[in-house]
Structure formats: C-alpha cells, structure tokens
Coordinates of C-alpha atoms and ligand atoms in Angstrom, one line a residue:
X1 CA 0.0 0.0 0.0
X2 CA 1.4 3.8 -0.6
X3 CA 2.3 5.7 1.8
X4 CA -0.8 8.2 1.9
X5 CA 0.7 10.7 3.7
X6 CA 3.5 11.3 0.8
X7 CA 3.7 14.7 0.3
X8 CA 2.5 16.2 -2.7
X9 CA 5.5 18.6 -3.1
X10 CA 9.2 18.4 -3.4
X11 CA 11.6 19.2 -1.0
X12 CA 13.8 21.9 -2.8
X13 CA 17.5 22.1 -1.9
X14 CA 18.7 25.8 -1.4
X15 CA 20.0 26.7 -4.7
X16 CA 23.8 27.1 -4.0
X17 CA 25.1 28.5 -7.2
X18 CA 24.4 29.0 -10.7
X19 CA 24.4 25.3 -11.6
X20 CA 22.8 23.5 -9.1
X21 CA 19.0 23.1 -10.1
X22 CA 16.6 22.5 -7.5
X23 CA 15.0 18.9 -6.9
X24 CA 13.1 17.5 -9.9
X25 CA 9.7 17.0 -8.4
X26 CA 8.3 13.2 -9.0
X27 CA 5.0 12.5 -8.2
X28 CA 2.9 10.1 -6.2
X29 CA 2.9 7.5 -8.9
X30 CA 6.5 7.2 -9.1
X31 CA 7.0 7.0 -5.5
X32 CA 4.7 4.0 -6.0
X33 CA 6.2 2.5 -9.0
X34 CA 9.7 2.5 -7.3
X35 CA 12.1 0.0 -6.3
X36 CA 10.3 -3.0 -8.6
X37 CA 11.9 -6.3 -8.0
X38 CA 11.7 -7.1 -11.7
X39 CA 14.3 -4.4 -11.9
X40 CA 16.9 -6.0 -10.0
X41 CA 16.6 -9.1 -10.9
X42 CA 17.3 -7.9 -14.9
X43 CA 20.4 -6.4 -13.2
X44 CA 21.6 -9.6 -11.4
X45 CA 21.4 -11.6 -14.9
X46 CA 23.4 -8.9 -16.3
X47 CA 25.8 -8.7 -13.7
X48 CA 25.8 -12.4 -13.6
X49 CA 25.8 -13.7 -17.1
X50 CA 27.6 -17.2 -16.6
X51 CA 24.7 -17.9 -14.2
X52 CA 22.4 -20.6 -15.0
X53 CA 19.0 -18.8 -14.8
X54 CA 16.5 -20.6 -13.9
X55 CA 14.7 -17.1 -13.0
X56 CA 13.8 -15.7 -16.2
X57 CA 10.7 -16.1 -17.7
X58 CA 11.2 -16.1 -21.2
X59 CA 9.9 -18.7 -23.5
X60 CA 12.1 -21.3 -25.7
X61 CA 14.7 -19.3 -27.8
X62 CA 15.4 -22.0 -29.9
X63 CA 11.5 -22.2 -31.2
X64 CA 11.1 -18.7 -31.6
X65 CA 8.9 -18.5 -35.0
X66 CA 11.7 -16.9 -37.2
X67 CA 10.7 -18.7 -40.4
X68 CA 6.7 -18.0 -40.0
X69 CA 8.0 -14.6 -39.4
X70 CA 10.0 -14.1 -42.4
X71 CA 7.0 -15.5 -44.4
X72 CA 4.6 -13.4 -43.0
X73 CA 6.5 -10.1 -43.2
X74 CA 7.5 -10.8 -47.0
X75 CA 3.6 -11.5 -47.6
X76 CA 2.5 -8.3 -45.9
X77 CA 4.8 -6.1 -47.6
X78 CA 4.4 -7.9 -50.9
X79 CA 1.4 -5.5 -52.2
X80 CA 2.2 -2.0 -51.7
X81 CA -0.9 -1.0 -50.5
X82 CA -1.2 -3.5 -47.9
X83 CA 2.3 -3.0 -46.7
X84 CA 1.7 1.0 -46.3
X85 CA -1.5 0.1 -44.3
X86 CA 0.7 -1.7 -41.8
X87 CA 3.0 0.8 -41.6
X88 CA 0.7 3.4 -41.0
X89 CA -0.7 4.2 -37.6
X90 CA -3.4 1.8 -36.6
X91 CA -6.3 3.0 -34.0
X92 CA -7.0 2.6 -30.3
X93 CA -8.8 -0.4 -30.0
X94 CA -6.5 -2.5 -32.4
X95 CA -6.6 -3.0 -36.5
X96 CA -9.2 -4.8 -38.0
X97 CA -7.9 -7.2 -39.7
X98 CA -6.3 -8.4 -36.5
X99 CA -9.3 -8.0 -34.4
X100 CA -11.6 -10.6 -36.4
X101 CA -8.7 -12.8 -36.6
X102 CA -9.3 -12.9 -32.6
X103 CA -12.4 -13.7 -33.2
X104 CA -11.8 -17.3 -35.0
X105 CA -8.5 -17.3 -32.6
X106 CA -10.8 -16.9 -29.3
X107 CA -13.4 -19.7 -30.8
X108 CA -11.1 -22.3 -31.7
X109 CA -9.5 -21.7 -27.8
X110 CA -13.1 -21.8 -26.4
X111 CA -14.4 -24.8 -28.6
X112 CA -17.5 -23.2 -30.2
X113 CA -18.4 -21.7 -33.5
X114 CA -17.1 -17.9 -33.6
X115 CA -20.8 -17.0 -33.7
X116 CA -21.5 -18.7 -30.0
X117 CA -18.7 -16.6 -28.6
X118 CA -21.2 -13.6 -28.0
X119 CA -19.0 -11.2 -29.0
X120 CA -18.4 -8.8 -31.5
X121 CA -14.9 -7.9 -32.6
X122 CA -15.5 -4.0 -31.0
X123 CA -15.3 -5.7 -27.6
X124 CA -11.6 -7.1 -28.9
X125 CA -9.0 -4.3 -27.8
X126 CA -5.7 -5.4 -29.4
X127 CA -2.8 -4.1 -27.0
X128 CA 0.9 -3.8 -26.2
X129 CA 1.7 -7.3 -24.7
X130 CA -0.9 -8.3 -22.3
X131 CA 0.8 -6.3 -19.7
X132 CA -0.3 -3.3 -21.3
X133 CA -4.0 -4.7 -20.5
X134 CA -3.2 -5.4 -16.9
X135 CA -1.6 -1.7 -16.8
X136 CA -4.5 0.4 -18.3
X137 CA -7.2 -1.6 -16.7
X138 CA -6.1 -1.2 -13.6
X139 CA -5.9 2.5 -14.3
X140 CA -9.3 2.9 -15.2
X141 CA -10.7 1.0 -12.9
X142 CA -8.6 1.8 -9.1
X143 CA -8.5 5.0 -7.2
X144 CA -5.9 4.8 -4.7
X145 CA -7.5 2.4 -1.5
X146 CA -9.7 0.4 -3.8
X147 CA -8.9 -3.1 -3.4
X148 CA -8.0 -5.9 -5.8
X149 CA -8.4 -9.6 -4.7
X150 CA -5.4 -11.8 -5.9
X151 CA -4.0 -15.7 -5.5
X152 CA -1.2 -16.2 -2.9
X153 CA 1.1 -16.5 -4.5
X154 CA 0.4 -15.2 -7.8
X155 CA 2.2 -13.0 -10.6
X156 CA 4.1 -10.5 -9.1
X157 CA 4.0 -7.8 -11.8
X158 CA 0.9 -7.5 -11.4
X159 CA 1.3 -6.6 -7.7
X160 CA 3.4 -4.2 -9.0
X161 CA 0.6 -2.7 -11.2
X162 CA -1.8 -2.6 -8.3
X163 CA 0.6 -1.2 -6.1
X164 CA 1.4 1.6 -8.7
X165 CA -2.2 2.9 -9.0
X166 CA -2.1 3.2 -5.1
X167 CA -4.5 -0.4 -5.0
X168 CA -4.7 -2.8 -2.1
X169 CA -4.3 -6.3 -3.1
X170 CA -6.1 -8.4 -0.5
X171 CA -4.3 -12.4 -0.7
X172 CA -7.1 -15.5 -0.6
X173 CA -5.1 -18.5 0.4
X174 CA -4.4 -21.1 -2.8
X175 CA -3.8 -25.2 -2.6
X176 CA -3.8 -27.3 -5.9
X177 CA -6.3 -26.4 -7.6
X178 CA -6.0 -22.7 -7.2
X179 CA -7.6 -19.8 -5.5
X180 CA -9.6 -20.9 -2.9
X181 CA -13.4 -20.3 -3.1
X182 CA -13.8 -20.4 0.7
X183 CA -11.3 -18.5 1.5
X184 CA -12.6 -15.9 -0.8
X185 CA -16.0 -15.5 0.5
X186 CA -14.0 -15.2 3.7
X187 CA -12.2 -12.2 2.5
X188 CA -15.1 -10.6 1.1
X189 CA -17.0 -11.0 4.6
X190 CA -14.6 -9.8 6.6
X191 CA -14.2 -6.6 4.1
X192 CA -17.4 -6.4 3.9
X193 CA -17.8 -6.2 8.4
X194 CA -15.2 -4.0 7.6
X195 CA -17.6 -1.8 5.6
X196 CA -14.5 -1.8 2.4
X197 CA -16.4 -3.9 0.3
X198 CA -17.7 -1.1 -1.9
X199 CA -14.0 -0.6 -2.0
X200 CA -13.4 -3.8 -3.7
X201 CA -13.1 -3.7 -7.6
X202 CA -11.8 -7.0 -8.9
X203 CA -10.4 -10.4 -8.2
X204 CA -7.6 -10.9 -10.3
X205 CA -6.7 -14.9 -11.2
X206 CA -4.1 -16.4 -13.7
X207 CA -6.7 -19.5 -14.6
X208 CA -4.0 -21.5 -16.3
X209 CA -0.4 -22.8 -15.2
X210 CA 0.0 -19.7 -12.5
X211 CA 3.2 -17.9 -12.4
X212 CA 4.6 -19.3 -10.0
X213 CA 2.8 -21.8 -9.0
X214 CA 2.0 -23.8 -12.1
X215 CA -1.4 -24.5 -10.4
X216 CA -4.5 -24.1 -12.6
X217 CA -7.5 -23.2 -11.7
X218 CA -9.9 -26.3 -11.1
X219 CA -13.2 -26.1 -13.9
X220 CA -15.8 -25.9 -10.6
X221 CA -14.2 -23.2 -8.9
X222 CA -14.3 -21.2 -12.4
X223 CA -17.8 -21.6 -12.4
X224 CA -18.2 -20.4 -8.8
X225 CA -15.3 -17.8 -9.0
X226 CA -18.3 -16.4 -11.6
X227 CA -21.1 -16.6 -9.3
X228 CA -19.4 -15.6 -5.9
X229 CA -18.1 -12.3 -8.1
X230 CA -21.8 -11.4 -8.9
X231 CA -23.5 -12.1 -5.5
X232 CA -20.8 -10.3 -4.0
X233 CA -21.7 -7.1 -6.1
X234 CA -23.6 -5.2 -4.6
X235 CA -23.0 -1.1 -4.4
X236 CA -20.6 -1.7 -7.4
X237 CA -20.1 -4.9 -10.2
X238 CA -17.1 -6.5 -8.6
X239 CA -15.5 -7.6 -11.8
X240 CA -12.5 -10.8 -12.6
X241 CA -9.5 -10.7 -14.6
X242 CA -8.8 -13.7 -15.9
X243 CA -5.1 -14.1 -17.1
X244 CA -4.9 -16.6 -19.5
X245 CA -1.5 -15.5 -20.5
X246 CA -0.1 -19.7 -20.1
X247 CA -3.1 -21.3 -21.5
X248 CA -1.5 -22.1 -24.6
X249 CA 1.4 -23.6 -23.1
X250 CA -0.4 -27.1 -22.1
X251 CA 2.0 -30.0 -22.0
X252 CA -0.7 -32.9 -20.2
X253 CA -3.7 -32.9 -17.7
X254 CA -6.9 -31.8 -19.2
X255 CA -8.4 -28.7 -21.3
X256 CA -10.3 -26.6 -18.7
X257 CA -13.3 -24.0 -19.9
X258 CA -12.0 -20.7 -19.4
X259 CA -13.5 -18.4 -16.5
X260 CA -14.9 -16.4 -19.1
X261 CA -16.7 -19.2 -21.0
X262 CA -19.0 -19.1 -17.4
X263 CA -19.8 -14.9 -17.4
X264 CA -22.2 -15.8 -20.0
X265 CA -23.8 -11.8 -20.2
X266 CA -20.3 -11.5 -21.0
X267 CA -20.7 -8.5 -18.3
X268 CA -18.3 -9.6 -15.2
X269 CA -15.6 -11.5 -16.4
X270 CA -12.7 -9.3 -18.4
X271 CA -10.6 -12.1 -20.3
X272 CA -6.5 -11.1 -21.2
X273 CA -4.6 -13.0 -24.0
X274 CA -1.4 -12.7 -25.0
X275 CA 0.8 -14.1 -27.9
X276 CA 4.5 -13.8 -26.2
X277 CA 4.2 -17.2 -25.1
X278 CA 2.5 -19.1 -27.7
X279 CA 4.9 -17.3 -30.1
X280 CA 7.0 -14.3 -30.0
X281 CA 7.4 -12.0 -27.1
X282 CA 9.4 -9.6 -29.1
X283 CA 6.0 -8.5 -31.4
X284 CA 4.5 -7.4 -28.1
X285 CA 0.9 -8.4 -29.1
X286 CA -1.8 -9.1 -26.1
X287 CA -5.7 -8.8 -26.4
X288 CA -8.2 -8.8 -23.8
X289 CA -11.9 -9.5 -24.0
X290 CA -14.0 -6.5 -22.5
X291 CA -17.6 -6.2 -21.0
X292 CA -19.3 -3.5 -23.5
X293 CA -19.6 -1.0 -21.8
X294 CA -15.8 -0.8 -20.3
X295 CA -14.4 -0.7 -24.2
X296 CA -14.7 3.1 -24.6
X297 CA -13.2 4.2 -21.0
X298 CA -10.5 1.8 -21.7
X299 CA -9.6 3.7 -25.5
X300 CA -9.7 6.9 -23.4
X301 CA -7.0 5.9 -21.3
X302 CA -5.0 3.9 -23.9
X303 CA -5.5 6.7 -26.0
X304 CA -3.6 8.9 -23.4
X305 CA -0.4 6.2 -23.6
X306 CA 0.0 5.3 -26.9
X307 CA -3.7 5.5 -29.7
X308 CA -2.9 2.4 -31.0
X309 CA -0.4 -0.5 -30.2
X310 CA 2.1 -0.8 -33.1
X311 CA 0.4 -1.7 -35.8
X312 CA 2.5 -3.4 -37.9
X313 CA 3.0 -6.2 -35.1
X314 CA -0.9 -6.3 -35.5
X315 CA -1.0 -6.5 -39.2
X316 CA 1.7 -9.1 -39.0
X317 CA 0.0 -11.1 -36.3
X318 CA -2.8 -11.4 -38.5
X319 CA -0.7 -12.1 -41.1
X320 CA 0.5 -15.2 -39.3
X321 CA -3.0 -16.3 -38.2
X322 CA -4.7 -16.2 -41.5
X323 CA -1.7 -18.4 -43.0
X324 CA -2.1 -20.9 -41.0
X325 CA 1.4 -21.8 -39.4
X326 CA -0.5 -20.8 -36.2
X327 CA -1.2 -24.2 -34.7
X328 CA 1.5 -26.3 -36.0
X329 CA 4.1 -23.2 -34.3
X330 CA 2.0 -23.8 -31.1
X331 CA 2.7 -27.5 -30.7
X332 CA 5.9 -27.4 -31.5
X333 CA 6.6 -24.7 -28.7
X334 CA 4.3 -27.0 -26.6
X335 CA 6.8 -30.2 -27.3
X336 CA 9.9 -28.1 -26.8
X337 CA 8.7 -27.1 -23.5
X338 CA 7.3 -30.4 -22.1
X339 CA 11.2 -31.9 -22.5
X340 CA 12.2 -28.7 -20.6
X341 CA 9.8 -29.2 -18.2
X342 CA 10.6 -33.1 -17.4
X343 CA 14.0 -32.5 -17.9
X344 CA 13.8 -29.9 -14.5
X345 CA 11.2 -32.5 -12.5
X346 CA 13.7 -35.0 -13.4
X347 CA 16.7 -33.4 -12.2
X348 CA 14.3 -32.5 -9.1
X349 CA 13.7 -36.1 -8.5
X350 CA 17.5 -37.1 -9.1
X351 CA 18.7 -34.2 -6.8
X352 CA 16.1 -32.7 -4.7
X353 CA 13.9 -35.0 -3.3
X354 CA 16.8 -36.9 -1.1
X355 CA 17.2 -33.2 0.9
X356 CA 15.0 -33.3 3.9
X357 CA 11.9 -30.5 3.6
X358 CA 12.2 -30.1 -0.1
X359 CA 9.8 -30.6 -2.2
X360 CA 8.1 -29.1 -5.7
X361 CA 4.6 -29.1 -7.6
X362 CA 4.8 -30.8 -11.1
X363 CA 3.0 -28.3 -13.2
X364 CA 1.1 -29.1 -16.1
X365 CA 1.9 -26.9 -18.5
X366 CA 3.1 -22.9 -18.1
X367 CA 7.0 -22.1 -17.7
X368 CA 7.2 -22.6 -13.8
X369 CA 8.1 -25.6 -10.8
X370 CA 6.8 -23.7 -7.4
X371 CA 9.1 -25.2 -5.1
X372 CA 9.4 -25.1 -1.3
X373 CA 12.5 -25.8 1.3
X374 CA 12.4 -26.3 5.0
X375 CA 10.3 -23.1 6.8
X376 CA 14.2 -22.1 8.1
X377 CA 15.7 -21.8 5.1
X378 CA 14.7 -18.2 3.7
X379 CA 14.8 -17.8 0.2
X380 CA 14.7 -13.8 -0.6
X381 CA 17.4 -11.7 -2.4
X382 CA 19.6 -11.2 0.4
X383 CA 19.5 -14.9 2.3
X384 CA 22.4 -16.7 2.3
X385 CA 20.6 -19.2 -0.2
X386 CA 20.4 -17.2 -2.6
X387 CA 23.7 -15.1 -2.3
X388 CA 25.5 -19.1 -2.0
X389 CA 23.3 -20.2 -5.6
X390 CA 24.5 -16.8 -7.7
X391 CA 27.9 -16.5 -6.4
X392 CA 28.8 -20.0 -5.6
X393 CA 27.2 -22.8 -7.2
X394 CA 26.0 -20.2 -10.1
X395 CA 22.4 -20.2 -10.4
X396 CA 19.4 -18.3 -10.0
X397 CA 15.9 -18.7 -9.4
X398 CA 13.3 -15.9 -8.5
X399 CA 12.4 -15.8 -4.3
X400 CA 9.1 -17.0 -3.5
X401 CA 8.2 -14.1 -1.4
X402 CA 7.9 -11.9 -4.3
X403 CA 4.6 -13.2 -5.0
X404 CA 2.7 -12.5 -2.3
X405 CA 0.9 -9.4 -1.7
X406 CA 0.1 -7.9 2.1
X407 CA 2.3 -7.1 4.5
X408 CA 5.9 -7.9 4.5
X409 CA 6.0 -9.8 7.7
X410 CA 2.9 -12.4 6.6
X411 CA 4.6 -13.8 3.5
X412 CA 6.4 -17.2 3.1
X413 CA 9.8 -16.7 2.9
X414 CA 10.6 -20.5 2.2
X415 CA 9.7 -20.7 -1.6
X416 CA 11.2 -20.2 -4.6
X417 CA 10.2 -20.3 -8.4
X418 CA 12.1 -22.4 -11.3
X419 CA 11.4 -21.1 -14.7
X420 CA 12.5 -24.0 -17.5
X421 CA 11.7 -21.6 -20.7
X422 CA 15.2 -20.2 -20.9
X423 CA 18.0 -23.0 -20.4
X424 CA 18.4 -26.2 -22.7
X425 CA 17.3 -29.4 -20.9
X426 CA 20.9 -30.6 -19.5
X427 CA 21.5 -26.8 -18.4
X428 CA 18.5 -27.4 -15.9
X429 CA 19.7 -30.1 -14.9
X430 CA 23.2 -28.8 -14.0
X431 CA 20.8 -25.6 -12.7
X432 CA 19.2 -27.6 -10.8
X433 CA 22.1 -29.9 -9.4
X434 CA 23.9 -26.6 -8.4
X435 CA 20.8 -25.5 -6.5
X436 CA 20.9 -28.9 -4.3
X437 CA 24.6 -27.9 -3.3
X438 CA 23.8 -24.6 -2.3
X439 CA 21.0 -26.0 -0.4
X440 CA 22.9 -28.3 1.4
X441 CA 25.3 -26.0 2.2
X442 CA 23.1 -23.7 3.5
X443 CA 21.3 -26.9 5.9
X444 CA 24.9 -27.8 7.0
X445 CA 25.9 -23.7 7.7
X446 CA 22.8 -23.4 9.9
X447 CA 22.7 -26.3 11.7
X448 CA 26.5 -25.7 12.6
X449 CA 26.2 -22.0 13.5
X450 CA 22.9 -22.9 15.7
X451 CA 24.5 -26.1 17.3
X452 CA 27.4 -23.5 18.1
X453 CA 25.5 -20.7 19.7
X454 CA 23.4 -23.7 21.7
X455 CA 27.4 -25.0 23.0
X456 CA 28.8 -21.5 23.4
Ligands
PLP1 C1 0.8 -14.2 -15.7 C2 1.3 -13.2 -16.7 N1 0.5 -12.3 -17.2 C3 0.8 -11.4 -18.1 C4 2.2 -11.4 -18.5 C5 2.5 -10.3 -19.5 O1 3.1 -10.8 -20.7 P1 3.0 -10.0 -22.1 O2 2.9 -8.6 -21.8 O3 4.3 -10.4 -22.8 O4 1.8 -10.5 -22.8 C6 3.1 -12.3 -18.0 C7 4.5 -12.3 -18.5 O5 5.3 -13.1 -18.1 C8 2.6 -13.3 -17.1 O6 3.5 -14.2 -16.5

C-alpha cells in the first residue's frame, strides 16, 4: 500500500550557485512505482551472465517463429498498398484485420463456433503485450485504497501494477487447484464487516499454469469464481480478470473452460490474452476480452499512452494467423517445453527429493516448478541461499516471497520459483544440481552455526 501521507511537493534544496538546479519533483505514482523487484533481478542476470537462470521467464529461444515470421512479413509487404497500411498508424482499440482474426482465434481456444462466442470484434482491444491490458485496466478501474483480490502467490508484476495505482491487493489463500473459493468469500466477509467492500473492484486470477505456482484453476471453482463475483456485487459490479496468458502452453492434464466461458452476459468477467508465449514476445501483441460497456473508458485511457499499439506487429499477427502456421508453431513450442519441463522434475527427483523438507509441484503446463524448502531456510534476495546459488554454485531462481501481496511480515519466505523456458534441458539439470549444493550447504551452515551458539 502507498504511503498516503506522501507529500505532494518536493523538498527543494537551497540553490547554491548558478548550476545547481533544485529537486526534480516526482509524483505520487512514481514514489509507487519505485524499487520493482523485476528491476533488480534484470540487473543480477546482467551482472551475472555465466549464471544458469533458472529465474527468467522467457519462453524457448530456440523455437522462436523466425521462419513463420519471415514468411509473413515478406507477404504483408508484398502489395504496396497492404504493406503501407501496416506501416501506418493503426487505431486505439486494435486494427481490423487483426481484431476478427481474434475472433476465430478466441473460438477455436473456447471450442464453439465464432458466432456462439457472443461477442463482436469491438469488444476485442488489441494491445501492447498483455501487460499493457493489466496496466490500463487497472488504471481505469482503481482510485488509490480500492482493493484488488489476488492468489497467494500469484504473478508478481501485477502486484506491481496494483501497487502503482495506489491499490490494495487483499491475498485469498491457494492449494492445488487454485484460489480458494472459501477462502474468498472469507475475505469478502470480513471486508465487507469491515464496511470496504464497496471498495473492492476486482479479483484478479491467472486460470491456467500460475506464475509461479503452475497450479491451474480447477473447472468448478471457475464456475463459482463467476457466481461468488456477482453475488458479492452489490453497491458496485465486482469484476475478474482472468489471465490466460499460459493457456497455450499445455503440455498434459486436461483442457479446462475458461473463467470467461461461465460470465455468460459476457458483463463480469474481463478475459486477457497474449501471444508472447504461444509465439513471440518480441512482437509485443496481447488482447483482452472486454464487457461492452468498459471498451470506450478503456480507449480513453490507452489513448492517453499510446492511440494504437504498433500496428504493424498487428498487421503481421494477422498475417500469421490467417496463413495458418499458427497451430502447427504452437505445438511445436508445446513439445519443446514439455522436455524442458521433465527435464527440471527430473533433475528434481535425481537431486532434490533426497534433501529433507524439499519438495516441488509438477506443473502441467506454463514455464514454472513452485518449489518449497524447509520453513528455516529463507529464500529472498539477500539470504544466504540465494547469495551461496548466484555467487557459488551459479544459479538463479526468483524468491518466492515476491509473489505474495500484504504485509511484508505475513509472506512465506521458504519458496522459490524455477522457470525452465530459458535453459536447454541438460542446463537445468546442472541448474538444478547446483541448487541442491547450495541447499545443502546452506542446511549444513545453519545447523552448525545454531549447534554453536546452543554450546557457546
Ligand atoms: C501471468 C502473466 N500475465 C501477463 C504477462 C505479460 O506478458 P505479455 O505482456 O508479454 O503479454 C506475463 C508475463 O510473463 C505473465 O506471466
């Protein structure tokens, strides 16, 4: 939570002499915007590039679509007119062609004919990376205090996003299967004795393959995540954003209806899509799925950032869905990460499972393994864990504490998550072999330094 009582006005330094400028004034949003985990851990893989990272989440280099790409940009530019379309600005809401490709897109995910969907392509708003969505959304729809519901753990940019509009994120307790549904009404009550709940805006879930967790929402508690939203609405719609940004990525375990596919007004549920997993990050090209009446008050404030994501990604997006290398990319990015994936629970098995307190979830699809170590052993930036993994054994993973929102002093500190997108399979395996050392080291350290100061 900001700090409210952040002054609205800079402190200005005397000015000395004829060069010295008085303070550059930043606001309120900065001050909450500051000190972003996400930058330091860029830094550390900079500073640290012979590091095995099992921290980043990037997807598969080696399947990145360059030869779809190629064929697709070649196409677009090869009539004149088309090509100057693409390279002319777009508007707000996204290009057309681009925005009824979404439509077939969003039917073939959803398994019904395009016209079932209940949509129209103006309810489509085409943006910068999904992010983008989760950024202007949030902008439009918090005043500082208002309060966001969220998985603990769950994605920690987002908490970022929240935290940057002056939101409260309010953590409902998670197990296997995802949020819990008791645990949410529980929040809501006690927000609601609190007489906040007219303060409450949105519950925010990543449905498929959480980052971290790798859990996925089970297909009952979509249906009631639905319900409990709209019985809880009462002086305002309390409204879910469903974060499908994994969904593609499914390697086994079974094909779950989105959240969405239950709103069936198509008035609570706001769905976000994005293709930098499924295939190339680097195009930037997200989507969300709006209730009606939210489209226009979302333009306005896009409008303000950028009037139109860039539209030749779009153009060439559309490009590549209308030629049909689509699928066939998808699967192959789907088989490339399912050896990743068992190649890291292996190593886990081979070298995790004989350390006492460890243990891991097996995801079934996404880019994560959540895993846990003994309740002593803290994880965060500046443990002795993860100091011993980057400078000693060389590996990195991203602290588990990171994603949960509250108070500092309530989070697990004992958690950690292992990306597999990034490394090739024997590099996780070594990753993960390096991680057992440091672990062990660690165990030994602590149980000698607290045997000592029990002798001395
Ligand atoms: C859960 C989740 N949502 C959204 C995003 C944003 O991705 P993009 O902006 O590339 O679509 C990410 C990125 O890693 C993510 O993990």
């Amino acid at each position: 939570m900001p700090a409210e009582s952040a002054t609205s006005s800079p402190v200005r330094q005397p000015v000395a002499g004829q060069n010295q400028q008085p303070e550059i004034h930043l606001s309120h949003r900065w001050k909450w915007s500051s000190q972003q985990a996400i930058s330091f851990l860029m830094q550390q893989g900079v500073e640290n590039p012979d590091v095995i990272s099992l921290a980043a989440g990037l997807v598969d280099p080696a399947s990145l679509p360059v030869a779809e790409t190629r064929q697709a940009v070649q196409e677009l530019l090869a009539v004149p007119a088309r090509g100057r379309q693409a390279l002319q600005y777009g508007t707000t809401a996204g290009v057309e062609p681009l925005r009824r490709q979404l439509v077939q897109h969003l039917a073939r995910l959803e398994n019904v004919e395009p016209d079932s969907l209940g949509i129209t392509p103006q309810q489509i708003v085409v943006t910068t990376g999904s992010q983008q969505l989760l950024s202007v959304l949030s902008e439009i729809l918090f005043d500082p205090g208002d309060i966001c519901l969220v998985a603990a753990p769950t994605y920690f940019v987002y908490l970022g996003v929240l935290e940057g509009v002056g939101a409260r994120a309010v953590p409902v307790q998670t197990d296997n299967d995802g949020m819990r549904m008791d645990d949410l009404e529980r929040q809501l009550g006690l927000l609601e004795q609190a007489g906040e709940l007219d303060r409450v805006r949105m519950i925010y879930v990543v449905s498929s393959y959480e980052n971290p967790s790798g859990v996925s929402l089970s297909a009952d508690r979509r249906e009631q995540l639905v319900e409990i939203s709209r019985r809880w609405s009462r002086e305002n719609r309390i409204l879910v954003l469903e974060d499908a940004a994994y969904r593609e990525l499914r390697y086994d375990g079974p094909e779950l209806p989105s959240v969405w596919s239950f709103d069936r007004d198509r008035s609570s549920v706001i769905l976000a899509q994005t293709f930098s997993k499924s295939f190339a990050p680097g195009l930037r090209v997200g989507f969300g799925v709006l209730p009606q009446e939210l489209v226009a008050p979302f333009c306005d404030r896009k409008g303000n950032e950028d009037f139109g994501s860039a539209s030749f990604c779009q153009h060439l997006l559309a490009q590549v869905l209308a030629q049909g290398q689509y699928q066939s990319h998808v699967e192959e990015v789907r088989r490339a990460c399912r050896i990743k994936r068992d190649a890291l629970l292996q190593a886990a098995e081979q070298y995790l499972a004989p350390l006492e307190g460890v243990s891991w979830l097996q995801p079934h699809g996404g880019l994560y393994v959540w895993a846990t170590v003994p309740e002593h052993i803290s994880t965060g930036f500046d443990s002795p864990l993860f100091q011993h993994a980057v400078q000693q054994t060389g590996v990195m993973y991203v602290p588990g504490e990171l994603f949960y929102a509250g108070e500092p002093a309530g989070r697990r500190r004992c958690q950690m998550r292992l990306s597999f997108g990034v490394e090739e399979p024997d590099t996780i395996r070594e990753g993960i072999r390096r991680l057992a050392e440091s672990i062990r080291a660690i165990t030994s350290y602590q149980s000698v330094t607290s045997y000592q100061s029990v002798t001395s």
